[in-house]
Amino acid sequence: MKRQRSRPDVVKALRSRIDRLFLGALVALLGLTNNAWAAATVETARFTVRDASGQLSEERARDLASEAEKTLAKILQFWSASPKIEEFGRIKLEFARPRKDTYSAVFYWAKEQGRKVRTLIVFGVNGEPQMLAHKLTHAIFPNTDKMIRNMMGIPMEIKFGNRLTFPMCGFDNNAWVLALQQLKSYIPLSELGPNHEQWGMSTKGDLPIVVDPARQHAAYAESGSFGMYLLSVHGGEKVKRFNRLSRGGKARPWVEVFGLPLKQLEARWLNTLEAGTTTKDVPLLSKLRSTDPATGCARAQEAA
């Protein structure tokens, strides 16, 4: 799959990817007024779509809206879930220009007339969106626990989204985990708490920023792979129940839902990876991370 980046400064761009996305574009986009949204390019059954890039033709806007509808339909079918239109209204979907050639997406809750509104900004309009399936899953299964969001969202990106998306970066997510183990950079899942700080991130004002890109990528790769394992072994209904029981800042109910504590689930997952993952890409991914852990994903996308 061809990458959607072309400029030679892509490696440097990734190093501060989230910083630019959140502190630049997102601050401005969070200030959208109702009048701006009233000028939406397209309205579908589940989305109100707006072009913030100034680059979309009406045909392209409709194509992107159609793709978003198809992606969401697959997610809803997979989870046997409702789009929650009656509860929250349509999802506001904004297409913006990529920042420094970085394709990504951001989900957040806006508030209009006292009502919470689901809002998704997709950065990049010319190529295939990245992180769209991941972030749409957040809109359907909101949770304040970052690990649970990623355990549910990243598998949807793997199944229904763009293979180039972070943290896969063009390769098998499981192979990244094996590379982390090989480099002794693996992070025990018990260290991945519900907040940004345990994920190589922090906040500036109310916005998340990346302070440790290498840790962020490792944490995302691990949580996505672990989420895929739980889905394959325990099924979507149990994962949905896990999400439901943990909402509101409650402790993660590993034993109650899956029958084992996290440490044992983690051991079984890693054993499954070692036994069943194709390892041909592991040496390359290990080399990319060992050369510069902070930019391994960007260089993997170049190689994919």
PDB file of C-alpha atoms in Angstrom:
ATOM      1  CA  MET A   1       0.000   0.000   0.000  1.00  0.00           C
ATOM      2  CA  LYS A   2       1.399   3.319  -1.003  1.00  0.00           C
ATOM      3  CA  ARG A   3       2.057   5.821   1.727  1.00  0.00           C
ATOM      4  CA  GLN A   4       0.242   9.113   1.761  1.00  0.00           C
ATOM      5  CA  ARG A   5       3.366  11.101   2.611  1.00  0.00           C
ATOM      6  CA  SER A   6       5.883  12.489   0.215  1.00  0.00           C
ATOM      7  CA  ARG A   7       8.063  15.129   1.808  1.00  0.00           C
ATOM      8  CA  PRO A   8      11.507  14.167   3.090  1.00  0.00           C
ATOM      9  CA  ASP A   9      10.906  15.594   6.548  1.00  0.00           C
ATOM     10  CA  VAL A  10       8.375  12.884   7.442  1.00  0.00           C
ATOM     11  CA  VAL A  11      10.573  11.409  10.175  1.00  0.00           C
ATOM     12  CA  LYS A  12      10.908  14.730  11.907  1.00  0.00           C
ATOM     13  CA  ALA A  13       7.195  15.309  11.450  1.00  0.00           C
ATOM     14  CA  LEU A  14       6.212  12.182  13.340  1.00  0.00           C
ATOM     15  CA  ARG A  15       8.384  13.082  16.336  1.00  0.00           C
ATOM     16  CA  SER A  16       6.000  15.869  17.258  1.00  0.00           C
ATOM     17  CA  ARG A  17       2.943  14.488  15.522  1.00  0.00           C
ATOM     18  CA  ILE A  18       0.423  14.827  18.323  1.00  0.00           C
ATOM     19  CA  ASP A  19       1.916  18.100  19.565  1.00  0.00           C
ATOM     20  CA  ARG A  20       1.189  19.769  16.246  1.00  0.00           C
ATOM     21  CA  LEU A  21      -2.132  18.093  15.696  1.00  0.00           C
ATOM     22  CA  PHE A  22      -3.560  19.003  19.067  1.00  0.00           C
ATOM     23  CA  LEU A  23      -1.848  22.282  19.851  1.00  0.00           C
ATOM     24  CA  GLY A  24      -2.228  23.666  16.345  1.00  0.00           C
ATOM     25  CA  ALA A  25      -5.187  22.490  14.375  1.00  0.00           C
ATOM     26  CA  LEU A  26      -7.283  21.077  17.176  1.00  0.00           C
ATOM     27  CA  VAL A  27      -7.341  24.265  19.220  1.00  0.00           C
ATOM     28  CA  ALA A  28      -8.803  26.118  16.278  1.00  0.00           C
ATOM     29  CA  LEU A  29     -11.202  23.365  15.330  1.00  0.00           C
ATOM     30  CA  LEU A  30     -12.541  23.034  18.858  1.00  0.00           C
ATOM     31  CA  GLY A  31     -13.776  26.570  18.482  1.00  0.00           C
ATOM     32  CA  LEU A  32     -16.135  25.787  15.621  1.00  0.00           C
ATOM     33  CA  THR A  33     -19.471  27.556  15.967  1.00  0.00           C
ATOM     34  CA  ASN A  34     -22.877  26.178  15.215  1.00  0.00           C
ATOM     35  CA  ASN A  35     -22.970  28.414  12.137  1.00  0.00           C
ATOM     36  CA  ALA A  36     -19.801  26.782  10.820  1.00  0.00           C
ATOM     37  CA  TRP A  37     -21.345  23.370  11.234  1.00  0.00           C
ATOM     38  CA  ALA A  38     -24.533  24.581   9.573  1.00  0.00           C
ATOM     39  CA  ALA A  39     -22.434  24.960   6.425  1.00  0.00           C
ATOM     40  CA  ALA A  40     -21.645  21.245   6.432  1.00  0.00           C
ATOM     41  CA  THR A  41     -20.754  19.829   3.049  1.00  0.00           C
ATOM     42  CA  VAL A  42     -22.709  16.584   3.397  1.00  0.00           C
ATOM     43  CA  GLU A  43     -25.238  15.097   5.784  1.00  0.00           C
ATOM     44  CA  THR A  44     -25.758  11.331   5.955  1.00  0.00           C
ATOM     45  CA  ALA A  45     -27.761   9.020   8.173  1.00  0.00           C
ATOM     46  CA  ARG A  46     -25.088   9.005  10.883  1.00  0.00           C
ATOM     47  CA  PHE A  47     -22.779  11.946  10.093  1.00  0.00           C
ATOM     48  CA  THR A  48     -22.764  15.676   9.647  1.00  0.00           C
ATOM     49  CA  VAL A  49     -19.737  16.239   7.423  1.00  0.00           C
ATOM     50  CA  ARG A  50     -17.816  19.478   6.999  1.00  0.00           C
ATOM     51  CA  ASP A  51     -14.815  20.379   4.853  1.00  0.00           C
ATOM     52  CA  ALA A  52     -12.288  22.381   6.871  1.00  0.00           C
ATOM     53  CA  SER A  53      -9.508  21.760   4.359  1.00  0.00           C
ATOM     54  CA  GLY A  54     -10.801  23.988   1.579  1.00  0.00           C
ATOM     55  CA  GLN A  55      -9.722  21.235  -0.803  1.00  0.00           C
ATOM     56  CA  LEU A  56     -12.763  18.999  -1.170  1.00  0.00           C
ATOM     57  CA  SER A  57     -14.961  18.972  -4.209  1.00  0.00           C
ATOM     58  CA  GLU A  58     -18.575  18.057  -3.578  1.00  0.00           C
ATOM     59  CA  GLU A  59     -17.935  14.662  -5.178  1.00  0.00           C
ATOM     60  CA  ARG A  60     -14.893  13.968  -2.989  1.00  0.00           C
ATOM     61  CA  ALA A  61     -16.769  15.068   0.132  1.00  0.00           C
ATOM     62  CA  ARG A  62     -19.574  12.653  -0.678  1.00  0.00           C
ATOM     63  CA  ASP A  63     -17.074   9.865  -1.338  1.00  0.00           C
ATOM     64  CA  LEU A  64     -15.421  10.424   2.049  1.00  0.00           C
ATOM     65  CA  ALA A  65     -18.788  10.584   3.781  1.00  0.00           C
ATOM     66  CA  SER A  66     -19.807   7.345   2.070  1.00  0.00           C
ATOM     67  CA  GLU A  67     -16.585   5.636   3.153  1.00  0.00           C
ATOM     68  CA  ALA A  68     -17.129   6.800   6.731  1.00  0.00           C
ATOM     69  CA  GLU A  69     -20.659   5.368   6.636  1.00  0.00           C
ATOM     70  CA  LYS A  70     -19.368   2.044   5.317  1.00  0.00           C
ATOM     71  CA  THR A  71     -16.620   1.882   7.939  1.00  0.00           C
ATOM     72  CA  LEU A  72     -19.011   2.681  10.765  1.00  0.00           C
ATOM     73  CA  ALA A  73     -21.495   0.105   9.453  1.00  0.00           C
ATOM     74  CA  LYS A  74     -18.798  -2.581   9.646  1.00  0.00           C
ATOM     75  CA  ILE A  75     -17.910  -1.558  13.199  1.00  0.00           C
ATOM     76  CA  LEU A  76     -21.553  -1.589  14.287  1.00  0.00           C
ATOM     77  CA  GLN A  77     -22.111  -4.982  12.679  1.00  0.00           C
ATOM     78  CA  PHE A  78     -18.994  -6.433  14.285  1.00  0.00           C
ATOM     79  CA  TRP A  79     -20.046  -5.323  17.760  1.00  0.00           C
ATOM     80  CA  SER A  80     -23.813  -5.730  17.212  1.00  0.00           C
ATOM     81  CA  ALA A  81     -24.037  -2.133  18.391  1.00  0.00           C
ATOM     82  CA  SER A  82     -26.245   0.902  17.869  1.00  0.00           C
ATOM     83  CA  PRO A  83     -24.898   4.204  16.455  1.00  0.00           C
ATOM     84  CA  LYS A  84     -26.547   5.988  19.432  1.00  0.00           C
ATOM     85  CA  ILE A  85     -28.058   8.690  17.251  1.00  0.00           C
ATOM     86  CA  GLU A  86     -31.037   9.170  19.568  1.00  0.00           C
ATOM     87  CA  GLU A  87     -28.751   9.642  22.566  1.00  0.00           C
ATOM     88  CA  PHE A  88     -26.039  11.837  21.057  1.00  0.00           C
ATOM     89  CA  GLY A  89     -27.223  12.831  17.584  1.00  0.00           C
ATOM     90  CA  ARG A  90     -25.197  12.462  14.404  1.00  0.00           C
ATOM     91  CA  ILE A  91     -21.422  12.261  14.644  1.00  0.00           C
ATOM     92  CA  LYS A  92     -19.803  15.474  13.473  1.00  0.00           C
ATOM     93  CA  LEU A  93     -17.107  14.554  10.976  1.00  0.00           C
ATOM     94  CA  GLU A  94     -14.597  17.206   9.961  1.00  0.00           C
ATOM     95  CA  PHE A  95     -12.009  16.753   7.212  1.00  0.00           C
ATOM     96  CA  ALA A  96      -8.909  18.920   7.604  1.00  0.00           C
ATOM     97  CA  ARG A  97      -5.540  19.193   5.910  1.00  0.00           C
ATOM     98  CA  PRO A  98      -2.785  16.877   7.156  1.00  0.00           C
ATOM     99  CA  ARG A  99      -0.197  18.519   9.373  1.00  0.00           C
ATOM    100  CA  LYS A 100       3.327  18.154   7.951  1.00  0.00           C
ATOM    101  CA  ASP A 101       2.049  15.307   5.729  1.00  0.00           C
ATOM    102  CA  THR A 102       0.817  13.388   8.778  1.00  0.00           C
ATOM    103  CA  TYR A 103      -2.510  11.615   8.331  1.00  0.00           C
ATOM    104  CA  SER A 104      -4.368  11.009  11.580  1.00  0.00           C
ATOM    105  CA  ALA A 105      -7.691  11.500  13.358  1.00  0.00           C
ATOM    106  CA  VAL A 106      -8.893  12.919  16.669  1.00  0.00           C
ATOM    107  CA  PHE A 107     -12.105  12.182  18.557  1.00  0.00           C
ATOM    108  CA  TYR A 108     -13.446  14.482  21.253  1.00  0.00           C
ATOM    109  CA  TRP A 109     -16.699  15.461  22.937  1.00  0.00           C
ATOM    110  CA  ALA A 110     -18.065  18.890  22.124  1.00  0.00           C
ATOM    111  CA  LYS A 111     -20.960  20.511  23.934  1.00  0.00           C
ATOM    112  CA  GLU A 112     -23.817  22.297  22.223  1.00  0.00           C
ATOM    113  CA  GLN A 113     -26.844  23.686  24.005  1.00  0.00           C
ATOM    114  CA  GLY A 114     -26.065  21.548  27.035  1.00  0.00           C
ATOM    115  CA  ARG A 115     -25.796  18.341  24.999  1.00  0.00           C
ATOM    116  CA  LYS A 116     -22.684  16.232  24.453  1.00  0.00           C
ATOM    117  CA  VAL A 117     -21.830  15.942  20.763  1.00  0.00           C
ATOM    118  CA  ARG A 118     -19.457  13.384  19.285  1.00  0.00           C
ATOM    119  CA  THR A 119     -16.906  15.071  17.035  1.00  0.00           C
ATOM    120  CA  LEU A 120     -14.238  13.468  14.870  1.00  0.00           C
ATOM    121  CA  ILE A 121     -11.563  15.381  12.972  1.00  0.00           C
ATOM    122  CA  VAL A 122      -9.801  13.510  10.162  1.00  0.00           C
ATOM    123  CA  PHE A 123      -6.491  15.047   9.077  1.00  0.00           C
ATOM    124  CA  GLY A 124      -5.847  14.299   5.399  1.00  0.00           C
ATOM    125  CA  VAL A 125      -8.300  14.396   2.504  1.00  0.00           C
ATOM    126  CA  ASN A 126      -6.459  13.242  -0.622  1.00  0.00           C
ATOM    127  CA  GLY A 127      -5.596   9.687   0.373  1.00  0.00           C
ATOM    128  CA  GLU A 128      -7.212   7.007   2.483  1.00  0.00           C
ATOM    129  CA  PRO A 129      -7.990   8.304   6.001  1.00  0.00           C
ATOM    130  CA  GLN A 130      -5.950   6.972   8.904  1.00  0.00           C
ATOM    131  CA  MET A 131      -7.281   6.153  12.396  1.00  0.00           C
ATOM    132  CA  LEU A 132     -10.868   6.614  11.187  1.00  0.00           C
ATOM    133  CA  ALA A 133     -12.074   3.165  12.291  1.00  0.00           C
ATOM    134  CA  HIS A 134     -10.125   3.473  15.557  1.00  0.00           C
ATOM    135  CA  LYS A 135     -11.685   6.796  16.504  1.00  0.00           C
ATOM    136  CA  LEU A 136     -15.183   5.896  15.317  1.00  0.00           C
ATOM    137  CA  THR A 137     -15.065   3.043  17.810  1.00  0.00           C
ATOM    138  CA  HIS A 138     -14.474   5.607  20.571  1.00  0.00           C
ATOM    139  CA  ALA A 139     -17.646   7.362  19.454  1.00  0.00           C
ATOM    140  CA  ILE A 140     -19.657   4.164  19.888  1.00  0.00           C
ATOM    141  CA  PHE A 141     -17.978   2.910  23.084  1.00  0.00           C
ATOM    142  CA  PRO A 142     -16.888   5.938  25.127  1.00  0.00           C
ATOM    143  CA  ASN A 143     -14.627   5.242  28.079  1.00  0.00           C
ATOM    144  CA  THR A 144     -12.249   7.403  30.104  1.00  0.00           C
ATOM    145  CA  ASP A 145      -9.765   4.493  30.315  1.00  0.00           C
ATOM    146  CA  LYS A 146      -7.213   4.886  27.535  1.00  0.00           C
ATOM    147  CA  MET A 147      -6.247   1.217  27.534  1.00  0.00           C
ATOM    148  CA  ILE A 148      -9.818   0.060  26.996  1.00  0.00           C
ATOM    149  CA  ARG A 149     -10.366   2.616  24.236  1.00  0.00           C
ATOM    150  CA  ASN A 150      -7.287   1.351  22.428  1.00  0.00           C
ATOM    151  CA  MET A 151      -8.063  -2.327  23.084  1.00  0.00           C
ATOM    152  CA  MET A 152     -11.355  -1.810  21.247  1.00  0.00           C
ATOM    153  CA  GLY A 153     -10.392   0.851  18.700  1.00  0.00           C
ATOM    154  CA  ILE A 154      -7.094  -0.413  17.287  1.00  0.00           C
ATOM    155  CA  PRO A 155      -8.520  -3.861  16.381  1.00  0.00           C
ATOM    156  CA  MET A 156     -11.219  -2.097  14.355  1.00  0.00           C
ATOM    157  CA  GLU A 157      -8.533  -0.183  12.472  1.00  0.00           C
ATOM    158  CA  ILE A 158      -6.738  -3.471  11.819  1.00  0.00           C
ATOM    159  CA  LYS A 159      -9.930  -5.130  10.570  1.00  0.00           C
ATOM    160  CA  PHE A 160     -11.664  -2.318   8.716  1.00  0.00           C
ATOM    161  CA  GLY A 161      -9.247   0.590   8.401  1.00  0.00           C
ATOM    162  CA  ASN A 162      -5.929   1.627   6.904  1.00  0.00           C
ATOM    163  CA  ARG A 163      -2.925  -0.645   7.425  1.00  0.00           C
ATOM    164  CA  LEU A 164      -0.573   2.346   7.397  1.00  0.00           C
ATOM    165  CA  THR A 165      -2.242   3.760  10.485  1.00  0.00           C
ATOM    166  CA  PHE A 166      -0.334   4.183  13.759  1.00  0.00           C
ATOM    167  CA  PRO A 167       0.624   1.900  15.509  1.00  0.00           C
ATOM    168  CA  MET A 168       0.702  -0.732  12.709  1.00  0.00           C
ATOM    169  CA  CYS A 169       2.527   1.640  10.395  1.00  0.00           C
ATOM    170  CA  GLY A 170       2.176  -0.750   7.461  1.00  0.00           C
ATOM    171  CA  PHE A 171       3.070  -3.988   9.270  1.00  0.00           C
ATOM    172  CA  ASP A 172       1.484  -6.696  11.405  1.00  0.00           C
ATOM    173  CA  ASN A 173       0.805  -5.244  14.835  1.00  0.00           C
ATOM    174  CA  ASN A 174       1.784  -8.539  16.478  1.00  0.00           C
ATOM    175  CA  ALA A 175       5.197  -8.361  14.813  1.00  0.00           C
ATOM    176  CA  TRP A 176       5.776  -5.011  16.514  1.00  0.00           C
ATOM    177  CA  VAL A 177       5.138  -6.637  19.899  1.00  0.00           C
ATOM    178  CA  LEU A 178       7.645  -9.394  19.151  1.00  0.00           C
ATOM    179  CA  ALA A 179      10.152  -6.736  18.098  1.00  0.00           C
ATOM    180  CA  LEU A 180       9.585  -4.924  21.390  1.00  0.00           C
ATOM    181  CA  GLN A 181      10.307  -8.124  23.280  1.00  0.00           C
ATOM    182  CA  GLN A 182      13.432  -8.749  21.237  1.00  0.00           C
ATOM    183  CA  LEU A 183      14.695  -5.262  22.070  1.00  0.00           C
ATOM    184  CA  LYS A 184      13.693  -5.599  25.746  1.00  0.00           C
ATOM    185  CA  SER A 185      11.426  -2.586  25.250  1.00  0.00           C
ATOM    186  CA  TYR A 186       8.209  -4.392  26.087  1.00  0.00           C
ATOM    187  CA  ILE A 187       6.006  -2.598  28.633  1.00  0.00           C
ATOM    188  CA  PRO A 188       4.039  -4.828  31.047  1.00  0.00           C
ATOM    189  CA  LEU A 189       0.332  -4.209  30.526  1.00  0.00           C
ATOM    190  CA  SER A 190      -0.111  -3.497  34.226  1.00  0.00           C
ATOM    191  CA  GLU A 191       1.926  -0.316  33.687  1.00  0.00           C
ATOM    192  CA  LEU A 192      -0.527   1.037  31.119  1.00  0.00           C
ATOM    193  CA  GLY A 193      -2.939   3.003  33.243  1.00  0.00           C
ATOM    194  CA  PRO A 194      -6.114   4.821  32.212  1.00  0.00           C
ATOM    195  CA  ASN A 195      -4.481   8.216  31.689  1.00  0.00           C
ATOM    196  CA  HIS A 196      -2.086   9.728  29.167  1.00  0.00           C
ATOM    197  CA  GLU A 197       0.901   9.785  31.505  1.00  0.00           C
ATOM    198  CA  GLN A 198       1.479   6.012  31.367  1.00  0.00           C
ATOM    199  CA  TRP A 199       1.393   6.068  27.563  1.00  0.00           C
ATOM    200  CA  GLY A 200       4.300   8.378  26.843  1.00  0.00           C
ATOM    201  CA  MET A 201       1.935  11.328  26.763  1.00  0.00           C
ATOM    202  CA  SER A 202       0.917  14.236  28.932  1.00  0.00           C
ATOM    203  CA  THR A 203      -1.433  17.188  28.742  1.00  0.00           C
ATOM    204  CA  LYS A 204      -0.862  20.842  28.012  1.00  0.00           C
ATOM    205  CA  GLY A 205      -3.896  22.757  29.108  1.00  0.00           C
ATOM    206  CA  ASP A 206      -6.669  20.320  28.328  1.00  0.00           C
ATOM    207  CA  LEU A 207      -4.943  18.805  25.296  1.00  0.00           C
ATOM    208  CA  PRO A 208      -2.840  15.617  25.070  1.00  0.00           C
ATOM    209  CA  ILE A 209       0.719  15.851  23.801  1.00  0.00           C
ATOM    210  CA  VAL A 210       3.426  13.262  23.182  1.00  0.00           C
ATOM    211  CA  VAL A 211       6.465  13.422  25.463  1.00  0.00           C
ATOM    212  CA  ASP A 212       7.906   9.966  24.721  1.00  0.00           C
ATOM    213  CA  PRO A 213       7.107   8.814  21.150  1.00  0.00           C
ATOM    214  CA  ALA A 214       8.823   5.454  21.594  1.00  0.00           C
ATOM    215  CA  ARG A 215       6.777   4.562  24.666  1.00  0.00           C
ATOM    216  CA  GLN A 216       3.605   5.807  23.030  1.00  0.00           C
ATOM    217  CA  HIS A 217       4.112   3.566  20.008  1.00  0.00           C
ATOM    218  CA  ALA A 218       4.981   0.538  22.147  1.00  0.00           C
ATOM    219  CA  ALA A 219       1.937   1.041  24.366  1.00  0.00           C
ATOM    220  CA  TYR A 220      -0.428   1.433  21.430  1.00  0.00           C
ATOM    221  CA  ALA A 221       0.988  -1.604  19.609  1.00  0.00           C
ATOM    222  CA  GLU A 222       0.700  -3.778  22.716  1.00  0.00           C
ATOM    223  CA  SER A 223      -2.820  -2.686  23.641  1.00  0.00           C
ATOM    224  CA  GLY A 224      -4.041  -3.202  20.085  1.00  0.00           C
ATOM    225  CA  SER A 225      -2.528  -6.668  19.845  1.00  0.00           C
ATOM    226  CA  PHE A 226      -3.873  -7.626  23.268  1.00  0.00           C
ATOM    227  CA  GLY A 227      -7.317  -6.371  22.267  1.00  0.00           C
ATOM    228  CA  MET A 228      -7.247  -8.557  19.156  1.00  0.00           C
ATOM    229  CA  TYR A 229      -6.323 -11.543  21.325  1.00  0.00           C
ATOM    230  CA  LEU A 230      -9.212 -10.944  23.723  1.00  0.00           C
ATOM    231  CA  LEU A 231     -11.626 -10.669  20.811  1.00  0.00           C
ATOM    232  CA  SER A 232     -10.395 -13.874  19.194  1.00  0.00           C
ATOM    233  CA  VAL A 233     -10.413 -15.916  22.417  1.00  0.00           C
ATOM    234  CA  HIS A 234     -13.266 -14.407  24.436  1.00  0.00           C
ATOM    235  CA  GLY A 235     -15.425 -12.716  21.805  1.00  0.00           C
ATOM    236  CA  GLY A 236     -16.921  -9.290  21.326  1.00  0.00           C
ATOM    237  CA  GLU A 237     -19.716  -9.630  23.873  1.00  0.00           C
ATOM    238  CA  LYS A 238     -17.266 -10.127  26.728  1.00  0.00           C
ATOM    239  CA  VAL A 239     -15.127  -7.228  25.558  1.00  0.00           C
ATOM    240  CA  LYS A 240     -18.232  -5.020  25.434  1.00  0.00           C
ATOM    241  CA  ARG A 241     -19.154  -6.136  28.942  1.00  0.00           C
ATOM    242  CA  PHE A 242     -15.618  -5.342  30.110  1.00  0.00           C
ATOM    243  CA  ASN A 243     -15.977  -1.850  28.670  1.00  0.00           C
ATOM    244  CA  ARG A 244     -19.396  -1.346  30.248  1.00  0.00           C
ATOM    245  CA  LEU A 245     -18.371  -2.509  33.724  1.00  0.00           C
ATOM    246  CA  SER A 246     -15.236  -0.350  33.741  1.00  0.00           C
ATOM    247  CA  ARG A 247     -16.879   2.912  32.715  1.00  0.00           C
ATOM    248  CA  GLY A 248     -16.887   5.803  35.115  1.00  0.00           C
ATOM    249  CA  GLY A 249     -13.342   5.199  36.352  1.00  0.00           C
ATOM    250  CA  LYS A 250     -14.065   1.791  37.866  1.00  0.00           C
ATOM    251  CA  ALA A 251     -11.342  -0.846  38.255  1.00  0.00           C
ATOM    252  CA  ARG A 252     -10.808  -3.049  35.225  1.00  0.00           C
ATOM    253  CA  PRO A 253     -12.822  -6.255  35.850  1.00  0.00           C
ATOM    254  CA  TRP A 254     -10.393  -8.778  34.345  1.00  0.00           C
ATOM    255  CA  VAL A 255     -11.376 -11.746  36.508  1.00  0.00           C
ATOM    256  CA  GLU A 256     -15.087 -10.975  36.517  1.00  0.00           C
ATOM    257  CA  VAL A 257     -15.293 -10.863  32.717  1.00  0.00           C
ATOM    258  CA  PHE A 258     -12.447 -13.030  31.417  1.00  0.00           C
ATOM    259  CA  GLY A 259     -11.975 -15.384  34.369  1.00  0.00           C
ATOM    260  CA  LEU A 260      -8.279 -14.608  34.891  1.00  0.00           C
ATOM    261  CA  PRO A 261      -6.208 -11.754  36.346  1.00  0.00           C
ATOM    262  CA  LEU A 262      -4.380  -9.511  33.897  1.00  0.00           C
ATOM    263  CA  LYS A 263      -0.982 -11.141  34.469  1.00  0.00           C
ATOM    264  CA  GLN A 264      -2.271 -14.556  33.388  1.00  0.00           C
ATOM    265  CA  LEU A 265      -4.188 -13.153  30.427  1.00  0.00           C
ATOM    266  CA  GLU A 266      -1.045 -11.321  29.362  1.00  0.00           C
ATOM    267  CA  ALA A 267       1.073 -14.486  29.587  1.00  0.00           C
ATOM    268  CA  ARG A 268      -1.405 -16.441  27.459  1.00  0.00           C
ATOM    269  CA  TRP A 269      -1.533 -13.669  24.881  1.00  0.00           C
ATOM    270  CA  LEU A 270       2.257 -13.505  24.577  1.00  0.00           C
ATOM    271  CA  ASN A 271       2.511 -17.294  24.289  1.00  0.00           C
ATOM    272  CA  THR A 272      -0.046 -17.184  21.487  1.00  0.00           C
ATOM    273  CA  LEU A 273       1.943 -14.475  19.694  1.00  0.00           C
ATOM    274  CA  GLU A 274       5.181 -16.395  19.892  1.00  0.00           C
ATOM    275  CA  ALA A 275       3.521 -19.551  18.577  1.00  0.00           C
ATOM    276  CA  GLY A 276       1.393 -18.056  15.825  1.00  0.00           C
ATOM    277  CA  THR A 277       2.896 -14.824  14.504  1.00  0.00           C
ATOM    278  CA  THR A 278       4.824 -14.722  11.244  1.00  0.00           C
ATOM    279  CA  THR A 279       8.250 -13.452  12.216  1.00  0.00           C
ATOM    280  CA  LYS A 280       9.677 -12.448   8.834  1.00  0.00           C
ATOM    281  CA  ASP A 281       9.207  -8.714   9.531  1.00  0.00           C
ATOM    282  CA  VAL A 282      10.445  -8.772  13.128  1.00  0.00           C
ATOM    283  CA  PRO A 283      14.149  -8.209  12.260  1.00  0.00           C
ATOM    284  CA  LEU A 284      13.270  -5.157  10.154  1.00  0.00           C
ATOM    285  CA  LEU A 285      10.996  -3.675  12.804  1.00  0.00           C
ATOM    286  CA  SER A 286      13.596  -4.324  15.494  1.00  0.00           C
ATOM    287  CA  LYS A 287      16.204  -2.543  13.388  1.00  0.00           C
ATOM    288  CA  LEU A 288      13.934   0.452  12.778  1.00  0.00           C
ATOM    289  CA  ARG A 289      13.193   0.862  16.482  1.00  0.00           C
ATOM    290  CA  SER A 290      16.756   0.273  17.629  1.00  0.00           C
ATOM    291  CA  THR A 291      18.091   2.886  15.190  1.00  0.00           C
ATOM    292  CA  ASP A 292      15.730   5.554  16.523  1.00  0.00           C
ATOM    293  CA  PRO A 293      12.821   4.367  18.693  1.00  0.00           C
ATOM    294  CA  ALA A 294      10.997   7.668  18.357  1.00  0.00           C
ATOM    295  CA  THR A 295      10.726   7.479  14.564  1.00  0.00           C
ATOM    296  CA  GLY A 296      10.396   3.735  13.959  1.00  0.00           C
ATOM    297  CA  CYS A 297       6.791   4.061  12.822  1.00  0.00           C
ATOM    298  CA  ALA A 298       7.519   6.744  10.224  1.00  0.00           C
ATOM    299  CA  ARG A 299      10.369   4.734   8.734  1.00  0.00           C
ATOM    300  CA  ALA A 300       8.223   1.589   8.769  1.00  0.00           C
ATOM    301  CA  GLN A 301       5.603   3.435   6.736  1.00  0.00           C
ATOM    302  CA  GLU A 302       8.340   4.357   4.268  1.00  0.00           C
ATOM    303  CA  ALA A 303       9.320   0.691   3.988  1.00  0.00           C
ATOM    304  CA  ALA A 304       5.778  -0.736   3.753  1.00  0.00           C
TER     305      ALA A 304
END
